[in-house]
Short mmCIF file of C-alpha atoms in Angstrom, two decimals:
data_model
loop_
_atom_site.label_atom_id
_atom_site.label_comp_id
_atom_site.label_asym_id
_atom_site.label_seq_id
_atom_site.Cartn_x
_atom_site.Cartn_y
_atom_site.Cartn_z
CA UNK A 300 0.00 0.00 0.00
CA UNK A 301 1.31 3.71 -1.31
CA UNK A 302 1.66 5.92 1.80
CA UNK A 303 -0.75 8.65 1.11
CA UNK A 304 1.75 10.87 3.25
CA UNK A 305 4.46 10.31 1.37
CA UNK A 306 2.46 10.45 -2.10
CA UNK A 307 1.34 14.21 -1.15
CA UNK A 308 4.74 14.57 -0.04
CA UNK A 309 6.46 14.02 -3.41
CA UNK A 310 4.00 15.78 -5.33
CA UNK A 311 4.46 18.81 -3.03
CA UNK A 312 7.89 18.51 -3.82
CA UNK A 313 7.68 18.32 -7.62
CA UNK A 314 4.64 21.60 -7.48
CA UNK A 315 7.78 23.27 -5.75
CA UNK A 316 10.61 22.14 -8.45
CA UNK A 317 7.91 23.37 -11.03
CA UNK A 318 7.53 26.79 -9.43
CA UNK A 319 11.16 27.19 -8.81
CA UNK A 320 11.80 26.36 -12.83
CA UNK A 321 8.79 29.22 -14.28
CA UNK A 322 9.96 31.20 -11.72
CA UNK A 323 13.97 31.09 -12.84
CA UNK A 324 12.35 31.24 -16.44
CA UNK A 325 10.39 34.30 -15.91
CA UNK A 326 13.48 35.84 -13.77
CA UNK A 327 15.71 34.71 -17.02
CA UNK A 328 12.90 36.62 -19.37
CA UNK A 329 13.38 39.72 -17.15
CA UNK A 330 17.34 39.99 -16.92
CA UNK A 331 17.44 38.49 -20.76
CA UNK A 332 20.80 39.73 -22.13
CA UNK A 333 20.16 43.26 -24.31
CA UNK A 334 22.69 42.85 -27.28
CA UNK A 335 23.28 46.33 -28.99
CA UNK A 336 24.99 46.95 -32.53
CA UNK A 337 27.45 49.17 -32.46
CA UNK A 338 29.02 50.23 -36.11
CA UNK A 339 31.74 53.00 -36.85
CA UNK A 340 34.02 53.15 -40.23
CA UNK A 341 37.51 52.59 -39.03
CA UNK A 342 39.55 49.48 -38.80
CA UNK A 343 39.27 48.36 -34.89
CA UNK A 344 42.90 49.06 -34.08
CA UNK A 345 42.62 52.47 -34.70
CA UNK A 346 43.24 54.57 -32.31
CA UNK A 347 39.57 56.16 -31.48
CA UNK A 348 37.93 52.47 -31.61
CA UNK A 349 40.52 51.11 -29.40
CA UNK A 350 41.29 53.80 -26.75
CA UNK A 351 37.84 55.04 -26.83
CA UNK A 352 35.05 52.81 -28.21
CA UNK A 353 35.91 49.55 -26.91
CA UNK A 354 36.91 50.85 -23.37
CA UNK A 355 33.30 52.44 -23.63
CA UNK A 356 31.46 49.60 -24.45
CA UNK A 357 33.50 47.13 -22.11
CA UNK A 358 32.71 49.08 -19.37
CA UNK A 359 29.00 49.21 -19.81
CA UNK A 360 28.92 45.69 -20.41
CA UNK A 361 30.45 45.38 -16.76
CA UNK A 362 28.40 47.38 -15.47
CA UNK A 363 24.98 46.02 -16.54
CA UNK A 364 26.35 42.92 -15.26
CA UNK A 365 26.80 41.75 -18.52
CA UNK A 366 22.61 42.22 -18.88
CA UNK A 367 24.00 45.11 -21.93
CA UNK A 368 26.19 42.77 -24.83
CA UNK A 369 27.60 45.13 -27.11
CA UNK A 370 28.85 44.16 -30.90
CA UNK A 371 31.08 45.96 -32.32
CA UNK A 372 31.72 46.16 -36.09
CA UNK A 373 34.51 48.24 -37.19
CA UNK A 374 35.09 49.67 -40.82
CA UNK A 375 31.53 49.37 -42.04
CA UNK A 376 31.28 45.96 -41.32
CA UNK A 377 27.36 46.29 -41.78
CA UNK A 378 27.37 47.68 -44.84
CA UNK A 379 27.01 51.27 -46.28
CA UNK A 380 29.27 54.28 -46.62
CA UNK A 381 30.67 56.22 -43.68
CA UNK A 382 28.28 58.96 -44.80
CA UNK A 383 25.07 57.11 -44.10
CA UNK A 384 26.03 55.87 -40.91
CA UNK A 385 23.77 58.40 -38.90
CA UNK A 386 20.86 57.44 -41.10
CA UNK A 387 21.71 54.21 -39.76
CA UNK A 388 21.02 54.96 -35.90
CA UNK A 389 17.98 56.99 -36.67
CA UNK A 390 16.40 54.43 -38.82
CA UNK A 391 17.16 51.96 -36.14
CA UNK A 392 19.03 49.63 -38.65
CA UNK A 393 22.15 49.43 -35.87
CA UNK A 394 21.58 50.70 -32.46
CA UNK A 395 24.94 52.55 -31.90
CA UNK A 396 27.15 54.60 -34.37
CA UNK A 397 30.53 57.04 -34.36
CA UNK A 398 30.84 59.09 -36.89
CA UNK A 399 31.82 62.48 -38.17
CA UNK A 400 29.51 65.41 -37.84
CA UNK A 401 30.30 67.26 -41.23
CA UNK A 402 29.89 63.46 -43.33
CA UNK A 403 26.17 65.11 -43.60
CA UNK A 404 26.86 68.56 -44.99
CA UNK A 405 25.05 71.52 -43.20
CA UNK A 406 22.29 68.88 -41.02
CA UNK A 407 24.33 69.93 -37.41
CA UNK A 408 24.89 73.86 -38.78
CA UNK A 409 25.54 74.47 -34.46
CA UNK A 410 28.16 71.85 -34.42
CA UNK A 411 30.48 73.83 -37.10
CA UNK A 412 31.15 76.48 -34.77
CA UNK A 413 33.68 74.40 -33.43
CA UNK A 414 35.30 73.64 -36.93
CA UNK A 415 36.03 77.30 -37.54
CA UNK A 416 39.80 77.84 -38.00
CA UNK A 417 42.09 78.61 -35.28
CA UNK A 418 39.11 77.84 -32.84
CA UNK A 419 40.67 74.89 -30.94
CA UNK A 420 43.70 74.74 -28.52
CA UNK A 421 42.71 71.73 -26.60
CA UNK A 422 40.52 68.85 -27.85
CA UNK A 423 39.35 67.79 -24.12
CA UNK A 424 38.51 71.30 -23.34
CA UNK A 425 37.00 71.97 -26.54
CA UNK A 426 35.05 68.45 -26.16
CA UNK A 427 33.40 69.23 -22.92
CA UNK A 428 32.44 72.90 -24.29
CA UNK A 429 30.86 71.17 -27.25
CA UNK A 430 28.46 68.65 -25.17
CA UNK A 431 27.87 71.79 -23.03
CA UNK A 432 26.84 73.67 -26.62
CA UNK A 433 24.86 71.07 -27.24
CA UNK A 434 22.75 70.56 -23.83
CA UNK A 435 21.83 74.44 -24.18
CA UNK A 436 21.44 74.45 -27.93
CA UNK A 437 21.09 71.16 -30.14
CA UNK A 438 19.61 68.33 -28.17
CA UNK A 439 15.96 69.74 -29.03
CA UNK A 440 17.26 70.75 -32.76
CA UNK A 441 19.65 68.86 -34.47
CA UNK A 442 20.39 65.96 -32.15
CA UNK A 443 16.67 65.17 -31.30
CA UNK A 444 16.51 62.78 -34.15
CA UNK A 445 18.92 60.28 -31.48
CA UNK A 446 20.38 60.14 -28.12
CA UNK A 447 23.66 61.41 -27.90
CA UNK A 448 25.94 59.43 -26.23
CA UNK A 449 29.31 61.56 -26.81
CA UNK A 450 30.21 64.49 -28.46
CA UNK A 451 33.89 65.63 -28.91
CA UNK A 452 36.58 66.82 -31.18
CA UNK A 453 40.19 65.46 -32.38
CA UNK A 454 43.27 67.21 -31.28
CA UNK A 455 44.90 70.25 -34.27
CA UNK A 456 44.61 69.51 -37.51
CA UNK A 457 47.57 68.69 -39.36
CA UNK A 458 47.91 69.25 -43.43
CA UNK A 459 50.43 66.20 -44.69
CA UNK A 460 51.41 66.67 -48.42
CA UNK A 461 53.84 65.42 -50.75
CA UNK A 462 55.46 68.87 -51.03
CA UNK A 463 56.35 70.54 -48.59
CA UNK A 464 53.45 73.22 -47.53
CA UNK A 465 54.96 76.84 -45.39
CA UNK A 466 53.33 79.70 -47.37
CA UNK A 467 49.43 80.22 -48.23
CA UNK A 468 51.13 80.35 -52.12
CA UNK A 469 52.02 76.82 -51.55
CA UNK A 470 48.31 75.47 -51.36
CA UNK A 471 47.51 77.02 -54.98
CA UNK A 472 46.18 74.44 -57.04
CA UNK A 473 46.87 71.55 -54.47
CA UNK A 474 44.28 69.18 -54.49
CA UNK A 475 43.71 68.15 -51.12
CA UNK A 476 41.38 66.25 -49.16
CA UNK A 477 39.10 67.88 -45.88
CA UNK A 478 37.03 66.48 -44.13
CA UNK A 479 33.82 68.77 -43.62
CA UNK A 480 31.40 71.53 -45.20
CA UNK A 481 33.57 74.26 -43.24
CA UNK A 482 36.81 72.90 -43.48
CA UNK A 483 36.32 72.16 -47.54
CA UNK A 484 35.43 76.28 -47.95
CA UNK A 485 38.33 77.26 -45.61
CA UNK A 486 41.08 75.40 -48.02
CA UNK A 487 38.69 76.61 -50.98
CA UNK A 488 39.17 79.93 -49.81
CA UNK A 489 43.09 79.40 -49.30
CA UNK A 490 43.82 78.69 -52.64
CA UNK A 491 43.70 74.70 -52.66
CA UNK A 492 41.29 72.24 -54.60
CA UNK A 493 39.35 70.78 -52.07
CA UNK A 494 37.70 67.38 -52.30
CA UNK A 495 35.62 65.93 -49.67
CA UNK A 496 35.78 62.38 -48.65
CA UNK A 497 35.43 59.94 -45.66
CA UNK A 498 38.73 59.01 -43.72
CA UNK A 499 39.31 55.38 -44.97
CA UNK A 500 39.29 56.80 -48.55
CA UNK A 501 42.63 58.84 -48.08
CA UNK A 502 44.83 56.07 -48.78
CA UNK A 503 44.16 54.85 -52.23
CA UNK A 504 43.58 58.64 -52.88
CA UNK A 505 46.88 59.58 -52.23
CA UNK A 506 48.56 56.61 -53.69
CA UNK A 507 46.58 57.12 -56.98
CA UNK A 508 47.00 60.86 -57.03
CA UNK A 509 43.49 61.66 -56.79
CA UNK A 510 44.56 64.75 -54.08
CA UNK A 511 48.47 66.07 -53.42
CA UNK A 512 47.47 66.78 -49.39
CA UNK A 513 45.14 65.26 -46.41
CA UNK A 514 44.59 67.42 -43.05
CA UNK A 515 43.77 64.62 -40.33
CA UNK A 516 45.01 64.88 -36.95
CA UNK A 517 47.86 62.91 -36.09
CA UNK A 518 46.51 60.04 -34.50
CA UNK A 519 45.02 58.11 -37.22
CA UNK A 520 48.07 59.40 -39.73
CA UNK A 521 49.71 55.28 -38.66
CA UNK A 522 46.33 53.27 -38.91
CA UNK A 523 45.91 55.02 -42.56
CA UNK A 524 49.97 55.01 -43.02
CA UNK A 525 49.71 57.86 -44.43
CA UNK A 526 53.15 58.94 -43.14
CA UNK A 527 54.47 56.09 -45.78
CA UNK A 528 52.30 58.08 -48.91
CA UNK A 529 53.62 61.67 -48.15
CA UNK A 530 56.81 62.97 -46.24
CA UNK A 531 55.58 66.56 -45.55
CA UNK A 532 53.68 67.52 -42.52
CA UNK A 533 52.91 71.46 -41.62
CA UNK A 534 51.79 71.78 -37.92
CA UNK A 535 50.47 75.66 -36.83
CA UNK A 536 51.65 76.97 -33.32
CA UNK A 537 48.58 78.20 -30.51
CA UNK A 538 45.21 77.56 -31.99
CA UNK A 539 44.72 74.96 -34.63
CA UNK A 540 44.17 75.32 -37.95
CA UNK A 541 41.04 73.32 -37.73
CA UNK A 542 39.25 70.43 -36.06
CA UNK A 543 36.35 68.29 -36.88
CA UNK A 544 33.24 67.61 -34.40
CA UNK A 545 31.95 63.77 -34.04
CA UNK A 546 28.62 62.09 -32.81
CA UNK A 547 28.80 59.11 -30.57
CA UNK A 548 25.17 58.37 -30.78
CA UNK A 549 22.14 55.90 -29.87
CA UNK A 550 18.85 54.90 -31.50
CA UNK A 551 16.41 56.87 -29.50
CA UNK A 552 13.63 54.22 -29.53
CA UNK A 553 16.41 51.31 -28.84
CA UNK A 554 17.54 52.84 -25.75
CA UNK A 555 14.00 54.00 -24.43
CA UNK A 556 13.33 50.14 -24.57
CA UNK A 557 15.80 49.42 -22.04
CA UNK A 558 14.59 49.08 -18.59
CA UNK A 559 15.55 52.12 -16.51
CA UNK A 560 18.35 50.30 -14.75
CA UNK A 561 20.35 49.88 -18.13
CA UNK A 562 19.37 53.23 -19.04
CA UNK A 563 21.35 54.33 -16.01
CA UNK A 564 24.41 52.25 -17.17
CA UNK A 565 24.25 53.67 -20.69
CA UNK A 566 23.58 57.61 -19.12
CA UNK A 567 26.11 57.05 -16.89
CA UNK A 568 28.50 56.37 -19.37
CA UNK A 569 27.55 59.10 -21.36
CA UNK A 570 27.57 62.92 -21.54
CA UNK A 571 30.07 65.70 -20.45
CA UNK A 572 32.62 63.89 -18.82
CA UNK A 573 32.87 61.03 -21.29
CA UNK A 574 33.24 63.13 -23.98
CA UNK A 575 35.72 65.24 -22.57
CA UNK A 576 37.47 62.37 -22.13
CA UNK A 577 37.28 60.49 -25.52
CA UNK A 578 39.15 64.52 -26.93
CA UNK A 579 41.99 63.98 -24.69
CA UNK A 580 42.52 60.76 -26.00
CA UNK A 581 42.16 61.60 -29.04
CA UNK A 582 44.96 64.22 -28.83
CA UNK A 583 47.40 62.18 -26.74
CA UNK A 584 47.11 59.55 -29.60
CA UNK A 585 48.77 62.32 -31.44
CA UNK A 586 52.23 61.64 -30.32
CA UNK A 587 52.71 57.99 -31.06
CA UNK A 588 52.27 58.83 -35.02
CA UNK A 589 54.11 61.87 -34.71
CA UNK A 590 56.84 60.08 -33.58
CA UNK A 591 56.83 57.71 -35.90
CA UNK A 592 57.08 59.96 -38.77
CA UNK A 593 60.38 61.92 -37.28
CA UNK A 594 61.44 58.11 -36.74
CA UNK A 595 61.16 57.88 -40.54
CA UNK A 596 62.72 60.98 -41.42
CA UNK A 597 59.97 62.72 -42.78
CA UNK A 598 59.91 66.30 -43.13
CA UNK A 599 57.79 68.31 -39.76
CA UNK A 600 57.32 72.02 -40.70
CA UNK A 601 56.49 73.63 -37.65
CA UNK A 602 54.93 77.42 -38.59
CA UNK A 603 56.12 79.92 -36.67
CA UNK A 604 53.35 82.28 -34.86
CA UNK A 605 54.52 84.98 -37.62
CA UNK A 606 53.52 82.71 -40.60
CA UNK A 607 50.64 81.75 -38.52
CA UNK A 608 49.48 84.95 -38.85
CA UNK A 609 49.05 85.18 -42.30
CA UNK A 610 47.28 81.66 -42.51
CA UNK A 611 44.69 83.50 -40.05
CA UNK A 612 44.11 86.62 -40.97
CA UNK A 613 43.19 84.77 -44.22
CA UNK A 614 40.58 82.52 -42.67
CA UNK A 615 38.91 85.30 -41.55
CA UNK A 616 36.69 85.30 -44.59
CA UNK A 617 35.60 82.01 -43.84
CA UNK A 618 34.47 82.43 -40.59
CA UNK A 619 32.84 85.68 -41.63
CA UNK A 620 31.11 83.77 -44.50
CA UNK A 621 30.08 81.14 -41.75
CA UNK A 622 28.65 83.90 -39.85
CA UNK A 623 26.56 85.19 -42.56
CA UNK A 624 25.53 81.35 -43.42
CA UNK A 625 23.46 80.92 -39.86
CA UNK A 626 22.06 83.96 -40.33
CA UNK A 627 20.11 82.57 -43.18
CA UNK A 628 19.43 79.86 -41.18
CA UNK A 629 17.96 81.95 -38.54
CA UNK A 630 20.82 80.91 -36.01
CA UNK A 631 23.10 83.50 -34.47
CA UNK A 632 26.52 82.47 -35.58
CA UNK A 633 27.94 85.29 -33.49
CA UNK A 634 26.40 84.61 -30.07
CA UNK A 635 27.03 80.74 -30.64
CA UNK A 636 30.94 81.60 -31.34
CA UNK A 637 31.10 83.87 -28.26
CA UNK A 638 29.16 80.92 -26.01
CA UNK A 639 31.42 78.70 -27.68
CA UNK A 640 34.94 80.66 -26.48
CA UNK A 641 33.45 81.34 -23.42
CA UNK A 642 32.92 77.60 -22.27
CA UNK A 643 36.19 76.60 -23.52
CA UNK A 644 38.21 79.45 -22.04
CA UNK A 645 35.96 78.45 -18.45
#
């Protein structure tokens, strides 16, 4: 005969396995792993991917406690141009993107201000007045199509050409490659041949001859070795020649799915701080590259602040022109300069 005791016993038990296993699976369901896309259009040694993007994205992975998985696919790994990569996060086709402002001519017209010639001394100082820009100024324009995650700026422009480059007479009728809307006008206006194109194109266009002259910063002059395709390298004293502005950004419907606790990973991640930090890395990445081009014998002009002089008093047109350009826009180009100084001389 079956105790009855023991019977009601067992089945007790098992109702008690059961509840523990929906239980578990309905914990599981909750904490389920959140795997984000990130996509950016440089090789993933690079400087900016390593030092910056894949520090980033470890970290929030640690802190979600591995909840957040984050994929990263370097070089457009997912497809498209470099240009179409903020189309990308908007349209929700990745979830995460880094890319340069000015590869969408004139759609971030408050960003430029900090692509104006001799605007930037310091990237990290410059990088936390541009999220600070952007909090009082873009996040309900321009940025409100996604979440910004980072905002910042490389360290000063450099001009590397296959001859040598001292006098504004020496850019006539160079054919050279910038990377923005303001920066292409400035070099127009100097007496070059500007032709606009994303970063990873600059190799094959110098080695085919398709431009004489790149201005990149430093840092990514060894992932591109573009210290191997030209020997010349003109560097300007005080403020830089130029800089350009970048989005770290986020699908806003992606990351308003999150539960608020990996929101909080994700915001605090994010912002002033991080993107001060992600300029300052950007400009100490300078020296490595630097260095390996005076290892190589390469030829460093270094302007003197009187030659300086003449490259800005030049430029003045263009930031004059710029001026008159957000006027039409019915943006105060002025007042946004001034605010713009002001925060980075705070």
């Amino acid at each position: 005969m079956i105790n009855l005791n023991s019977k009601l016993a067992r089945l007790a038990a098992a109702a008690t396995v059961s509840a523990i296993a929906i239980a578990g699976a309905a914990s599981t369901t909750l904490a389920q792993e959140v795997t984000l896309r990130m996509h950016q259009f440089l090789p993933a040694q690079a400087n900016v991917p390593k030092n910056v993007l894949t520090p980033w994205a470890d970290k929030v992975e640690a802190e979600s406690g591995g909840r957040i998985k984050i994929e990263r696919y370097p070089a457009m790994q997912l497809g498209g141009k470099p240009p179409e990569l903020i189309d990308q996060v908007v349209d929700g086709v990745v979830d995460i993107v880094w890319t340069v402002a000015g590869y969408s001519p004139g759609r971030f017209p408050r960003a430029e201000v900090f692509e104006l010639p001799f605007t930037m001394t310091d990237a990290g100082t410059m990088s936390r007045a541009y999220w600070t820009l952007a909090e009082e100024t873009m996040m309900d324009t321009e940025f409100a199509p996604f979440k910004p995650l980072g905002l910042w700026v490389h360290g000063p422009g450099v001009i590397h050409s296959s001859k040598p480059i001292t006098a504004l007479s020496d850019l006539n009728g160079v054919k050279l490659r910038a990377p923005t809307r303001v920066t292409n006008k400035l070099f127009s206006n100097l007496g070059a041949t500007p032709i606009g194109m994303p970063v990873p194109a600059i190799p094959e266009a110098l080695s085919k001859g398709v431009v004489d002259a790149t201005v990149i910063p430093w840092e990514v002059v060894g992932a591109l070795k573009v210290n191997e395709l030209v020997k010349n390298h003109t560097e300007f004293p005080g403020n830089a020649l130029y800089t350009t502005t970048f989005l770290f950004a986020m699908n806003k419907d992606r990351y308003e799915s999150l539960p608020d606790d990996l929101k909080a990973v994700i915001d605090n991640n994010s912002g002033v701080e991080f993107s001060a930090f992600a300029g300052k890395q950007m400009q100490a990445d300078d020296a490595g590259p630097r260095a390996a081009a005076v290892e190589m014998g390469n030829n460093i002009i270094e302007l003197t602040p009187e030659q300086a002089e003449e490259w800005q008093a030049a430029a003045q047109g263009s930031i004059d022109e710029w001026f008159a350009e957000m006027d039409a826009k019915g943006i105060d180009g002025k007042a946004l300069k001034a605010r713009a100084d002001e925060l980075m001389a705070n």
